[in-house]
Coordinates of C-alpha atoms in Angstrom, one line a residue:
S1 CA 85.2 147.0 170.2
M2 CA 83.3 143.9 169.5
R3 CA 79.8 143.2 171.6
L4 CA 79.6 139.7 172.3
I5 CA 75.6 139.2 169.9
D6 CA 78.1 140.7 167.4
Y7 CA 80.1 137.1 166.9
F8 CA 77.1 136.0 166.3
E9 CA 76.2 138.5 163.4
R10 CA 78.7 137.9 162.5
G11 CA 77.9 134.3 161.5
L12 CA 74.8 134.8 160.5
R13 CA 76.1 137.4 158.0
Y14 CA 78.9 135.0 155.9
H15 CA 76.8 131.4 156.4
P16 CA 72.8 131.8 156.8
E17 CA 72.1 129.0 155.7
R18 CA 74.6 127.2 157.9
A19 CA 73.4 124.9 160.8
C20 CA 73.1 126.8 163.9
L21 CA 72.0 124.8 166.3
I22 CA 71.7 121.7 166.6
D23 CA 70.3 119.3 169.2
A24 CA 67.5 116.1 169.5
S25 CA 65.0 117.6 168.2
G26 CA 66.5 118.6 164.8
E27 CA 68.4 122.4 163.2
Y28 CA 68.1 125.8 163.9
S29 CA 69.8 127.5 160.3
Y30 CA 71.6 130.8 161.4
R31 CA 68.9 133.0 159.4
D32 CA 65.3 131.3 161.4
V33 CA 68.3 131.9 164.6
G34 CA 68.7 135.7 163.8
A35 CA 65.0 136.0 163.9
R36 CA 64.2 134.8 166.8
S37 CA 67.1 136.4 168.8
H38 CA 65.4 139.7 167.0
R39 CA 61.6 138.5 168.7
T40 CA 63.5 136.9 171.9
A41 CA 65.2 140.8 172.4
N42 CA 62.2 143.0 171.6
A43 CA 60.1 140.9 173.8
L44 CA 62.0 141.3 177.0
L45 CA 62.8 145.2 176.3
A46 CA 59.5 145.0 175.9
G47 CA 58.8 143.9 179.5
G48 CA 60.8 146.7 180.8
L49 CA 64.2 144.8 180.7
K50 CA 67.1 146.9 180.9
V51 CA 71.0 147.7 180.5
E52 CA 72.7 145.0 182.5
D53 CA 69.8 143.8 184.0
T54 CA 70.3 139.6 184.2
V55 CA 68.4 136.8 182.3
A56 CA 69.1 132.9 184.4
I57 CA 68.5 130.2 182.0
L58 CA 68.0 127.2 183.5
S59 CA 68.0 123.9 181.3
P60 CA 70.3 121.4 179.9
N61 CA 72.4 121.6 176.5
G62 CA 70.1 122.1 174.4
A63 CA 68.8 125.1 171.3
P64 CA 66.5 126.9 172.5
A65 CA 68.8 127.5 175.7
F66 CA 71.1 128.5 174.3
E67 CA 68.9 131.1 172.2
A68 CA 67.4 132.5 174.9
W69 CA 71.0 133.3 175.8
I70 CA 71.7 134.9 172.0
G71 CA 68.2 136.5 172.2
A72 CA 68.8 138.2 176.4
A73 CA 72.7 139.1 174.7
R74 CA 70.3 140.8 171.7
A75 CA 68.8 143.2 174.0
G76 CA 72.1 144.1 176.3
G77 CA 70.6 141.8 178.8
V78 CA 72.7 139.7 181.5
W79 CA 72.8 136.0 180.9
V80 CA 73.3 133.7 184.5
G81 CA 73.8 130.1 183.2
L82 CA 71.9 128.6 185.8
A83 CA 73.9 124.7 186.5
A84 CA 71.5 121.9 186.0
L85 CA 73.1 119.7 188.6
A86 CA 72.9 122.6 190.7
S87 CA 71.2 121.6 193.6
I88 CA 67.4 124.2 193.8
D89 CA 68.6 126.1 197.6
E90 CA 71.7 127.2 195.3
N91 CA 69.9 128.3 192.0
I92 CA 67.3 130.0 194.0
F93 CA 70.1 132.1 196.6
V94 CA 71.8 133.0 192.9
I95 CA 68.1 133.7 190.8
N96 CA 68.4 136.2 194.4
N97 CA 71.7 137.6 194.2
R98 CA 72.0 138.2 191.2
D99 CA 68.8 140.8 191.3
T100 CA 67.3 138.4 188.5
E101 CA 64.1 139.6 186.7
W102 CA 63.5 137.0 184.3
L103 CA 63.9 133.0 184.6
F104 CA 63.7 130.8 181.0
Y105 CA 63.6 126.9 182.8
H106 CA 63.7 123.7 180.4
S107 CA 60.1 121.0 181.5
S108 CA 62.5 119.1 183.4
F109 CA 62.7 121.9 185.5
E110 CA 58.8 122.1 186.4
D111 CA 58.3 120.6 189.5
E112 CA 60.7 122.9 191.1
I113 CA 59.0 126.4 189.9
A114 CA 56.2 126.3 192.1
R115 CA 59.2 126.5 195.2
I116 CA 61.5 129.0 192.7
K117 CA 59.1 131.9 192.3
A118 CA 57.7 131.6 196.0
E119 CA 62.0 132.3 197.2
C120 CA 62.4 134.4 195.1
P121 CA 60.8 137.1 195.1
K122 CA 61.8 139.5 192.7
L123 CA 61.4 137.8 189.2
K124 CA 58.6 138.7 187.0
H125 CA 58.6 136.7 183.9
V126 CA 59.1 132.8 183.5
L127 CA 59.1 130.9 180.2
C128 CA 59.4 127.3 180.0
L129 CA 62.0 126.5 177.6
D130 CA 61.1 123.0 175.5
K131 CA 56.9 122.4 176.6
A132 CA 53.5 124.4 175.6
G133 CA 50.6 123.9 178.4
L134 CA 52.7 124.3 181.5
S135 CA 52.4 126.0 184.4
H136 CA 54.6 129.6 182.4
P137 CA 54.3 130.2 178.9
Y138 CA 56.1 128.5 176.2
F139 CA 59.0 131.1 174.9
F140 CA 58.2 130.8 171.5
D141 CA 54.7 130.6 171.1
F142 CA 55.3 133.7 173.7
I143 CA 58.2 136.2 171.5
A144 CA 55.3 135.2 168.7
N145 CA 53.5 138.5 168.6
F146 CA 57.0 141.0 168.9
E147 CA 58.8 142.1 165.2
P148 CA 61.7 139.9 164.0
D149 CA 63.1 142.9 163.4
A150 CA 66.5 144.1 165.4
P151 CA 66.0 146.2 167.6
E152 CA 68.3 149.3 167.9
L153 CA 70.3 149.7 170.4
P154 CA 73.0 151.5 172.0
D155 CA 76.8 150.7 171.8
H156 CA 76.6 148.9 175.4
R157 CA 80.8 147.8 174.4
D158 CA 82.0 148.7 178.3
K159 CA 78.2 147.6 180.1
V160 CA 78.7 144.4 181.7
I161 CA 76.7 140.8 179.4
S162 CA 77.3 138.1 181.5
H163 CA 77.7 136.8 185.2
F164 CA 79.8 133.5 185.2
T165 CA 79.1 132.0 188.6
S166 CA 82.5 130.8 190.2
G167 CA 82.4 127.8 191.5
G168 CA 80.7 126.3 194.7
T169 CA 83.5 124.5 195.7
T170 CA 84.2 127.6 198.9
G171 CA 80.8 128.8 200.1
Q172 CA 78.2 130.7 197.7
P173 CA 79.2 130.5 194.6
K174 CA 80.0 134.4 193.2
G175 CA 78.5 136.0 189.4
A176 CA 81.9 137.7 188.2
M177 CA 80.9 139.5 185.5
W178 CA 82.8 140.5 182.4
S179 CA 81.7 142.9 180.3
N180 CA 81.8 142.5 176.5
L181 CA 85.1 143.3 176.5
T182 CA 85.6 139.9 178.9
W183 CA 84.8 138.0 176.2
E184 CA 86.3 140.1 173.6
A185 CA 89.6 139.6 175.6
W186 CA 88.8 136.0 175.3
C187 CA 87.2 135.7 171.8
A188 CA 90.5 137.3 170.4
N189 CA 93.4 134.2 172.6
A190 CA 90.8 132.1 171.0
F191 CA 91.1 133.1 167.5
A192 CA 94.5 133.8 168.1
H193 CA 95.4 130.1 169.7
M194 CA 93.3 127.6 168.1
P195 CA 93.5 129.7 165.0
V196 CA 89.3 128.1 162.6
K197 CA 90.5 125.5 160.0
K198 CA 86.8 124.9 158.7
P199 CA 83.9 125.8 159.6
P200 CA 83.7 124.7 163.3
V201 CA 81.1 121.9 164.3
F202 CA 81.5 122.9 168.8
L203 CA 79.8 119.6 170.6
I204 CA 78.5 121.3 174.2
A205 CA 78.1 117.9 176.4
S206 CA 79.2 119.1 179.1
A207 CA 78.3 122.1 180.8
M208 CA 77.0 125.2 178.9
S209 CA 76.9 127.4 181.7
H210 CA 80.5 126.4 182.5
G211 CA 82.8 126.4 180.2
A212 CA 81.3 124.0 177.1
G213 CA 78.9 127.4 176.9
V214 CA 81.6 129.8 176.7
F215 CA 83.5 128.6 174.0
A216 CA 80.8 127.7 171.3
W217 CA 80.7 132.2 171.0
P218 CA 84.0 132.0 169.0
A219 CA 83.3 129.4 167.0
L220 CA 79.7 131.2 166.2
A221 CA 82.6 133.8 164.3
F222 CA 82.4 131.6 162.0
G223 CA 79.3 129.9 161.1
G224 CA 80.0 127.3 163.5
S225 CA 77.3 124.3 164.4
L226 CA 76.5 123.8 168.2
V227 CA 76.1 121.2 168.4
C228 CA 74.0 120.0 172.2
I229 CA 73.9 117.1 174.0
A230 CA 71.8 117.1 177.3
R231 CA 73.7 114.2 179.4
P232 CA 77.2 113.6 179.2
E233 CA 77.8 110.6 178.3
P234 CA 80.7 108.8 177.3
L235 CA 78.9 106.5 174.7
T236 CA 76.1 109.3 173.1
I237 CA 79.5 111.8 173.2
L238 CA 82.2 109.7 171.3
K239 CA 78.5 109.0 168.5
A240 CA 78.3 112.1 168.3
M241 CA 81.1 113.4 167.8
H242 CA 81.8 111.0 164.9
D243 CA 78.4 111.6 163.7
H244 CA 78.8 115.5 163.6
R245 CA 82.7 115.6 162.9
V246 CA 82.7 117.6 165.7
T247 CA 85.9 119.8 165.1
H248 CA 85.7 121.1 168.9
T249 CA 84.7 120.6 172.5
F250 CA 86.0 121.5 175.9
L251 CA 85.1 118.3 178.8
P252 CA 86.7 118.0 182.1
P253 CA 89.8 115.1 182.5
T254 CA 87.3 112.4 184.2
L255 CA 84.9 112.4 181.1
I256 CA 87.7 112.0 179.2
Y257 CA 88.7 109.0 181.2
M258 CA 85.8 107.6 180.6
M259 CA 85.8 108.5 177.0
L260 CA 89.6 107.0 176.2
A261 CA 87.9 103.3 179.0
H262 CA 85.0 103.1 176.4
P263 CA 84.7 99.6 174.9
Q264 CA 83.0 100.9 171.5
A265 CA 85.7 103.8 171.7
Q266 CA 88.0 103.1 168.3
E267 CA 84.2 102.6 166.6
F268 CA 84.7 105.8 165.8
D269 CA 85.9 108.5 163.5
F270 CA 86.8 111.8 165.2
S271 CA 89.3 112.9 162.0
A272 CA 87.7 116.1 162.1
M273 CA 89.4 116.9 165.5
D274 CA 91.3 119.7 165.6
Y275 CA 90.8 121.2 169.1
F276 CA 89.3 118.8 171.9
V277 CA 90.1 120.7 174.9
Y278 CA 89.9 120.1 178.5
G279 CA 90.3 122.2 181.6
G280 CA 89.9 121.4 185.5
A281 CA 92.5 119.2 185.6
P282 CA 96.0 117.9 183.9
M283 CA 95.7 114.4 182.5
S284 CA 98.9 112.3 183.7
V285 CA 100.9 111.6 180.8
D286 CA 99.6 108.7 180.0
K287 CA 96.3 108.9 179.2
V288 CA 98.0 112.0 176.8
K289 CA 99.1 109.2 175.0
Q290 CA 96.0 106.9 175.0
A291 CA 93.9 110.7 174.0
I292 CA 95.7 111.4 171.4
E293 CA 96.1 107.5 169.8
L294 CA 92.3 107.8 170.2
F295 CA 91.3 111.8 168.8
G296 CA 93.8 112.2 167.0
P297 CA 96.5 115.8 167.7
S298 CA 94.6 117.7 168.7
M299 CA 94.2 117.6 172.2
T300 CA 94.5 121.6 174.1
Q301 CA 94.8 121.9 178.4
I302 CA 93.2 126.0 178.7
Y303 CA 93.4 127.0 182.4
G304 CA 90.8 129.6 183.4
Q305 CA 88.2 130.8 186.2
A306 CA 85.2 132.2 186.3
E307 CA 86.7 135.5 187.2
C308 CA 89.5 135.5 184.0
P309 CA 87.7 133.4 181.7
C310 CA 89.5 129.7 179.8
T311 CA 93.2 130.5 178.9
I312 CA 95.7 131.8 181.4
G313 CA 97.0 129.3 179.9
I314 CA 96.7 127.3 177.7
L315 CA 98.8 123.7 176.0
S316 CA 98.0 124.2 172.9
P317 CA 97.8 120.6 170.3
A318 CA 101.8 121.3 169.2
D319 CA 103.3 121.9 172.5
H320 CA 100.9 117.9 174.0
L321 CA 103.1 116.9 170.7
E322 CA 106.9 118.4 171.6
A323 CA 106.3 117.0 174.7
L324 CA 105.8 113.4 173.8
S325 CA 108.5 113.9 171.3
D326 CA 111.4 115.2 173.6
P327 CA 111.6 113.2 176.9
A328 CA 112.9 116.3 178.0
K329 CA 110.2 118.1 177.3
E330 CA 107.4 115.4 179.1
G331 CA 106.8 117.3 181.8
R332 CA 104.9 120.3 179.7
L333 CA 102.1 118.1 179.8
L334 CA 101.7 118.3 183.4
S335 CA 102.1 122.7 182.9
C336 CA 99.1 124.5 182.0
G337 CA 100.7 125.7 178.7
R338 CA 102.4 129.9 178.4
P339 CA 99.6 132.3 179.1
P340 CA 98.6 133.4 175.4
V341 CA 99.2 136.7 173.4
F342 CA 96.0 139.1 175.0
V343 CA 96.6 138.2 178.8
Q344 CA 100.4 139.3 181.0
V345 CA 100.8 136.0 184.1
E346 CA 103.1 135.9 187.3
M347 CA 103.6 134.9 190.5
M348 CA 103.5 137.1 193.9
D349 CA 104.7 136.9 196.8
E350 CA 102.7 136.8 200.8
N351 CA 104.4 140.4 200.3
G352 CA 102.7 142.1 196.5
D353 CA 106.2 141.4 195.0
L354 CA 106.9 139.1 192.1
V355 CA 109.0 135.8 192.3
A356 CA 111.8 134.8 189.8
Q357 CA 111.2 132.1 187.9
G358 CA 110.4 129.1 188.7
E359 CA 109.8 130.3 192.8
W360 CA 106.7 129.3 194.1
G361 CA 103.9 132.3 194.3
E362 CA 99.7 133.6 193.5
I363 CA 98.9 133.1 190.5
V364 CA 98.2 136.7 189.4
V365 CA 96.2 138.2 186.2
R366 CA 96.4 141.6 184.1
G367 CA 94.0 142.2 181.2
T368 CA 91.3 142.8 179.5
I369 CA 90.1 139.6 180.7
V370 CA 89.9 139.4 183.5
S371 CA 86.2 140.6 185.0
L372 CA 85.5 143.4 186.0
G373 CA 84.7 142.2 189.8
Y374 CA 81.5 140.0 191.8
Y375 CA 78.1 141.2 191.6
G376 CA 77.0 143.2 194.7
D377 CA 80.5 141.9 196.4
E378 CA 82.8 145.1 196.8
E379 CA 84.9 143.7 199.8
A380 CA 85.7 140.3 197.9
S381 CA 86.2 142.3 194.2
E382 CA 88.6 144.5 196.2
A383 CA 91.0 141.5 198.4
N384 CA 90.9 140.0 194.2
R385 CA 92.6 143.3 193.0
A386 CA 95.7 143.8 195.1
H387 CA 98.7 145.5 194.5
G388 CA 97.4 145.5 190.5
W389 CA 96.4 142.4 190.2
H390 CA 93.9 139.7 189.7
H391 CA 95.4 136.9 192.0
T392 CA 93.8 133.5 191.0
G393 CA 93.3 132.6 194.2
D394 CA 96.2 129.6 193.0
I395 CA 99.8 128.2 194.5
G396 CA 102.3 127.5 190.7
Y397 CA 105.7 128.4 189.2
K398 CA 107.0 129.6 185.6
D399 CA 109.4 127.6 183.7
E400 CA 112.4 128.6 182.0
D401 CA 110.6 128.1 178.7
G402 CA 107.4 130.3 180.5
F403 CA 104.9 127.0 181.0
I404 CA 103.0 127.7 183.8
Y405 CA 102.4 125.1 186.5
I406 CA 99.8 125.2 189.5
V407 CA 100.7 123.5 192.4
D408 CA 97.8 123.5 194.4
R409 CA 94.9 126.3 195.7
K410 CA 96.2 128.5 198.0
K411 CA 93.1 127.0 200.4
D412 CA 93.9 122.9 200.0
M413 CA 97.7 122.9 201.0
I414 CA 97.9 121.0 204.8
I415 CA 100.2 121.8 207.3
T416 CA 102.0 118.8 208.8
G417 CA 104.2 118.6 211.0
G418 CA 104.6 122.0 210.5
L419 CA 105.8 121.2 206.4
N420 CA 103.6 122.5 203.2
V421 CA 101.9 119.7 201.5
F422 CA 100.2 120.5 198.2
P423 CA 97.7 117.5 197.7
I424 CA 97.9 117.8 194.1
E425 CA 100.9 116.7 193.5
I426 CA 100.2 113.3 195.3
E427 CA 96.4 113.3 193.8
R428 CA 98.5 113.2 190.3
L429 CA 100.4 109.7 191.4
I430 CA 97.7 108.2 192.6
W431 CA 95.6 108.6 189.6
S432 CA 98.1 106.7 187.5
H433 CA 97.7 103.5 188.9
P434 CA 95.9 101.3 187.4
A435 CA 92.8 101.0 189.0
V436 CA 91.9 104.5 190.4
L437 CA 89.4 106.2 188.4
D438 CA 89.7 109.5 190.2
C439 CA 90.7 110.3 194.3
A440 CA 91.4 113.8 196.6
V441 CA 94.0 114.8 199.0
I442 CA 92.7 115.9 201.5
G443 CA 94.6 116.7 205.9
V444 CA 92.1 115.8 208.4
P445 CA 92.8 116.3 212.0
D446 CA 96.4 114.0 213.4
Q447 CA 97.0 115.5 217.4
K448 CA 100.4 114.7 216.4
W449 CA 101.0 117.0 213.1
G450 CA 98.1 118.9 213.3
E451 CA 97.4 117.7 210.1
A452 CA 97.7 114.2 208.7
V453 CA 97.3 113.0 204.8
K454 CA 94.6 111.8 204.4
A455 CA 94.1 110.1 200.4
V456 CA 90.2 109.1 199.9
V457 CA 90.2 107.0 196.5
E458 CA 86.9 105.6 193.4
L459 CA 88.1 103.5 191.4
K460 CA 87.0 101.9 188.8
T461 CA 84.6 99.6 187.9
S462 CA 84.9 95.4 188.9
E463 CA 89.1 97.1 189.5
T464 CA 90.8 96.3 193.0
A465 CA 93.4 98.2 194.9
N466 CA 94.5 98.4 199.2
E467 CA 95.7 101.3 201.5
A468 CA 98.7 98.9 201.5
E469 CA 99.6 99.6 198.3
I470 CA 98.6 103.4 197.1
I471 CA 100.8 104.2 199.8
A472 CA 103.5 102.3 198.2
L473 CA 103.4 104.1 194.9
C474 CA 103.6 108.0 197.4
K475 CA 106.6 106.2 199.2
D476 CA 108.0 105.2 196.3
K477 CA 108.5 108.5 194.4
L478 CA 107.1 111.5 196.9
S479 CA 108.9 112.5 200.0
A480 CA 107.7 109.9 203.5
Y481 CA 105.9 113.2 204.9
K482 CA 103.6 113.6 201.7
A483 CA 102.4 110.0 201.6
P484 CA 98.7 109.5 202.8
K485 CA 99.1 108.0 206.7
T486 CA 96.1 107.2 205.7
V487 CA 93.4 105.6 202.4
E488 CA 89.9 105.2 202.5
F489 CA 87.8 103.2 199.8
W490 CA 84.2 105.1 198.6
D491 CA 81.8 104.2 195.8
N492 CA 81.3 107.4 194.7
L493 CA 83.8 111.1 195.5
P494 CA 81.2 113.9 195.6
R495 CA 81.2 116.1 193.0
S496 CA 80.4 119.7 191.2
G497 CA 78.0 120.0 189.0
V498 CA 80.8 120.4 185.7
G499 CA 81.8 117.2 187.9
K500 CA 85.1 118.8 190.0
V501 CA 85.7 116.3 192.6
L502 CA 84.2 118.6 195.9
K503 CA 87.0 118.4 198.3
R504 CA 84.5 120.6 200.5
K505 CA 82.1 117.7 201.1
V506 CA 85.3 114.8 201.5
R507 CA 86.9 117.2 205.1
E508 CA 82.9 117.9 206.1
R509 CA 83.6 114.3 207.0
Y510 CA 86.8 114.0 208.8
W511 CA 86.9 118.2 210.1
A512 CA 82.9 117.8 211.9
G513 CA 83.4 119.3 215.5
Y514 CA 86.8 120.4 215.5
E515 CA 86.9 124.4 215.0
R516 CA 90.0 125.2 211.8
K517 CA 88.8 124.3 209.3
I518 CA 91.0 125.0 206.3

């Protein structure tokens, strides 16, 4: 059984001179990163770090932030990736909730550090990742006094090594506990379903504290180079893919749409790309076609969550191509793929019984990939494990070929006139409108129906659309009761740090003052 650090170790053993980390400040070889990871681990241990103690990192994507993570993993410390785009209040909550004693921060957060320290009484050690001379010691100066040899540590394979923060879209963010075995199951799925074709170059463009950071570790085992971009701007990403001959990346569909629409997109060479992974939502058929035309036959969709990393379902590049070549299979592009080899996935009804193929139920998961529960929240952990399966909170079904279709989040369901409406099928239609950048379909209070279906739409820059045409588009393809009764256009939909539309925030505007909030 492997520990998280062992994936890095394999890359170091076979490819010591290859670039491990690349960012705006330069390139860092496996040999150098390895030596610093030993010093970092020794510094953490000398400072009193014990196995399963948490180490938080607050930084945009960058080489020093990833080095701190490697060093923490080497010492048996638990990584807590703080979302750089989250509010300071949310990050303070996470630091305290995880009993964090160590914090590595990027200089861009210098102004927040005094408040973080004041409100996080358990924090003992605070280090600045990228600059000397600020209010706290500089990471590389701090570790310079420690030995460059690996510390002797017991085998921690069954210990927790990461707290992955579940989306703050519902109440306070929880810490899903991943053991080294959880990571092994995720990496095994990655290696089985995305076999490495050439030395990996993985672009970390979306948040390192989220999926992009998780995808980076399997690449390290093959001597992969991790290219870190601090801000995910479409042109910067396109240029980095070209300049570094990127083979792998992970991005949300919203960013991919912006890249496809960029006037300079055709100017770059993406021929090195093996796996362009997207997750968080399916892409519409026309967007998948555009993406394959631009980026090559590399599009890969994954479905996962904080509680089961990355792969509850995977729609491989071959699955995408097969769906596009056979009209009878095109609908598969709306699925999130099939369960990978190291995971069991079924649908369950309210009574805890698994349902027949084709029937809707809650998507439930079994396997080593399921996290050990939420840190410090036994009640929520237990609720998620009812009937011996992990409960995702997503409603879905499987087709006769085993492809999983997510119908909606259990809690996003709208009940209008006693009928259940799942927003996702309406959103997919609205997304297909050429003027629409993004949308959120929600239930709003209604005297007659209980809830009425409302679409809140963000249009592409300089594009226009009106309420009547959006409603007509939906009525043309859906049952009348599913079509939005009203449509509003907002300049900007509220989004989380990883670019997901926050329906809770959209709903708040309409449910203020009502008792029942769904």
